[in-house]
Short mmCIF file of C-alpha atoms in Angstrom, two decimals:
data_model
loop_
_atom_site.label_atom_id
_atom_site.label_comp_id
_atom_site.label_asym_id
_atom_site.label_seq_id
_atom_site.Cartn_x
_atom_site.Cartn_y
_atom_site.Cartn_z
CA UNK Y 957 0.00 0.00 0.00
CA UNK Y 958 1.25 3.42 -0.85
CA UNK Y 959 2.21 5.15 2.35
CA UNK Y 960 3.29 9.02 1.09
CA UNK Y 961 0.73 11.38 -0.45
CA UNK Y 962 2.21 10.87 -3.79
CA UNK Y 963 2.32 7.57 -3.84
CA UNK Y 964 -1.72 7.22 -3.36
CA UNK Y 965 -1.95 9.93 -5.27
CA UNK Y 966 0.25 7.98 -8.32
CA UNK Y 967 -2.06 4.81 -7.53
CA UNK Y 968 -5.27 6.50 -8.16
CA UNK Y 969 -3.98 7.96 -11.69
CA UNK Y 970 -2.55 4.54 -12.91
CA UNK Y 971 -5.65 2.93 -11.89
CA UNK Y 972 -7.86 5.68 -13.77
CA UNK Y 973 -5.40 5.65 -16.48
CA UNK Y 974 -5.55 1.53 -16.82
CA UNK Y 975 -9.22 2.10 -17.01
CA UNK Y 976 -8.77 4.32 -19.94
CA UNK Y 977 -6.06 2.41 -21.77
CA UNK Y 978 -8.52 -0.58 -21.69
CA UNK Y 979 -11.26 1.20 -23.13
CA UNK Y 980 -9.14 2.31 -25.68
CA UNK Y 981 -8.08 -1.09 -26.31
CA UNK Y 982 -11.77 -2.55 -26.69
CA UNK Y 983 -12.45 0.26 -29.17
CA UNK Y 984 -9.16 -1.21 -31.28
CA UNK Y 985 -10.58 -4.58 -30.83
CA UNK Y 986 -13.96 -3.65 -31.58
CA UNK Y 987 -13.10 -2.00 -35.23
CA UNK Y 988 -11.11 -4.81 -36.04
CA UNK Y 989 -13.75 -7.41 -35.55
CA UNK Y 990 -16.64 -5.13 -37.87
CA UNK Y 991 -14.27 -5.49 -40.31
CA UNK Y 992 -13.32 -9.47 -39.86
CA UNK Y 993 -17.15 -8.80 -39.96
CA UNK Y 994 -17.83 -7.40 -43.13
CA UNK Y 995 -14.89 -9.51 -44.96
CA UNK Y 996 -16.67 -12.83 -43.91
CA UNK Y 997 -19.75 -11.35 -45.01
CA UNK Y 998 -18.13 -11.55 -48.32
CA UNK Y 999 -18.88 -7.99 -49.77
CA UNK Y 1000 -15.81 -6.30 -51.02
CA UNK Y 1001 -17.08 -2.64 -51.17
CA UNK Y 1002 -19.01 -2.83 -47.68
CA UNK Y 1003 -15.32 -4.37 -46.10
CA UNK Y 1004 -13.47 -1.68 -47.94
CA UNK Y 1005 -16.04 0.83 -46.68
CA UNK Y 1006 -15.60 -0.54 -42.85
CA UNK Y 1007 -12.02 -1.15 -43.45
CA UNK Y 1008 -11.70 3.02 -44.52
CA UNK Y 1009 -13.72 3.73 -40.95
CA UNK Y 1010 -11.57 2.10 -38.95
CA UNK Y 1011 -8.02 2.73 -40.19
CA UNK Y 1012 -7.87 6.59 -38.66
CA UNK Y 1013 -8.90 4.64 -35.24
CA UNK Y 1014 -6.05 1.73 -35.52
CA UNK Y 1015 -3.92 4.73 -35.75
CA UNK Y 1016 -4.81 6.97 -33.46
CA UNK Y 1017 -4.51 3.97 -30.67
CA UNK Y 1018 -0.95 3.31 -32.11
CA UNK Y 1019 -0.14 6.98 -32.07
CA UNK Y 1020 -1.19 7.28 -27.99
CA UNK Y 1021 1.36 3.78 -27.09
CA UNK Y 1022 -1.63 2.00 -26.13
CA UNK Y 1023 -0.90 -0.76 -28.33
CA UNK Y 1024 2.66 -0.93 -30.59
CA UNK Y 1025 2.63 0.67 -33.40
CA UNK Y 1026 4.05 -2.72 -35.45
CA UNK Y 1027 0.80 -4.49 -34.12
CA UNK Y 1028 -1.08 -1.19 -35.68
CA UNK Y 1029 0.18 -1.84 -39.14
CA UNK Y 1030 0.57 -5.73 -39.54
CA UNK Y 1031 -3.21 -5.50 -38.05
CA UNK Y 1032 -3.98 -3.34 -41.08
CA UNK Y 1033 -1.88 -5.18 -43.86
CA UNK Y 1034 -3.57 -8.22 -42.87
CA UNK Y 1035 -7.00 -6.72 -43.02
CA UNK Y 1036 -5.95 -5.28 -46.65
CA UNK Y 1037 -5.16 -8.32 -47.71
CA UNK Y 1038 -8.39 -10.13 -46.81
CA UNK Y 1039 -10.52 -7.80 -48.49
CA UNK Y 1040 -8.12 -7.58 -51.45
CA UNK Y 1041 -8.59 -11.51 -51.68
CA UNK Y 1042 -12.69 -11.46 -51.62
#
């Protein structure tokens, strides 16, 4: 347990900011799956369409550390490539 004022005070923000992180996290999950979605659905332009939507969100997770930006763009290439194979 944190004994010093700072120290609580540093365990309240992490636990707030882990809170936020995982939200932000969920969201990145979350756009990934609509457009798994839309690729299994088989329609190219609606998985292109989903797949424009959610790129500026992949990458503005990546750009605030919450996930690695590598994991950003191999999440994207793969994605591409799916809906370039339909």
């Amino acid at each position: 347990m944190a004994n010093t004022v700072q120290a609580r005070k540093r365990a309240r923000q992490a636990t707030e900011q882990r809170a936020h992180n995982m939200s932000l996290r969920s969201t990145l999950r979350t756009a990934i799956k609509k457009v798994r979605k839309a690729i299994d659905a088989g329609d190219k332009t609606a998985a292109q369409a989903v797949f424009k939507e959610s790129q500026p969100i992949i990458d503005s997770i990546a750009d605030k550390n919450i996930v690695h930006k590598n994991l950003a763009a191999r999440s994207k290439s793969r994605l591409s490539a799916a809906i370039k194979a339909l």
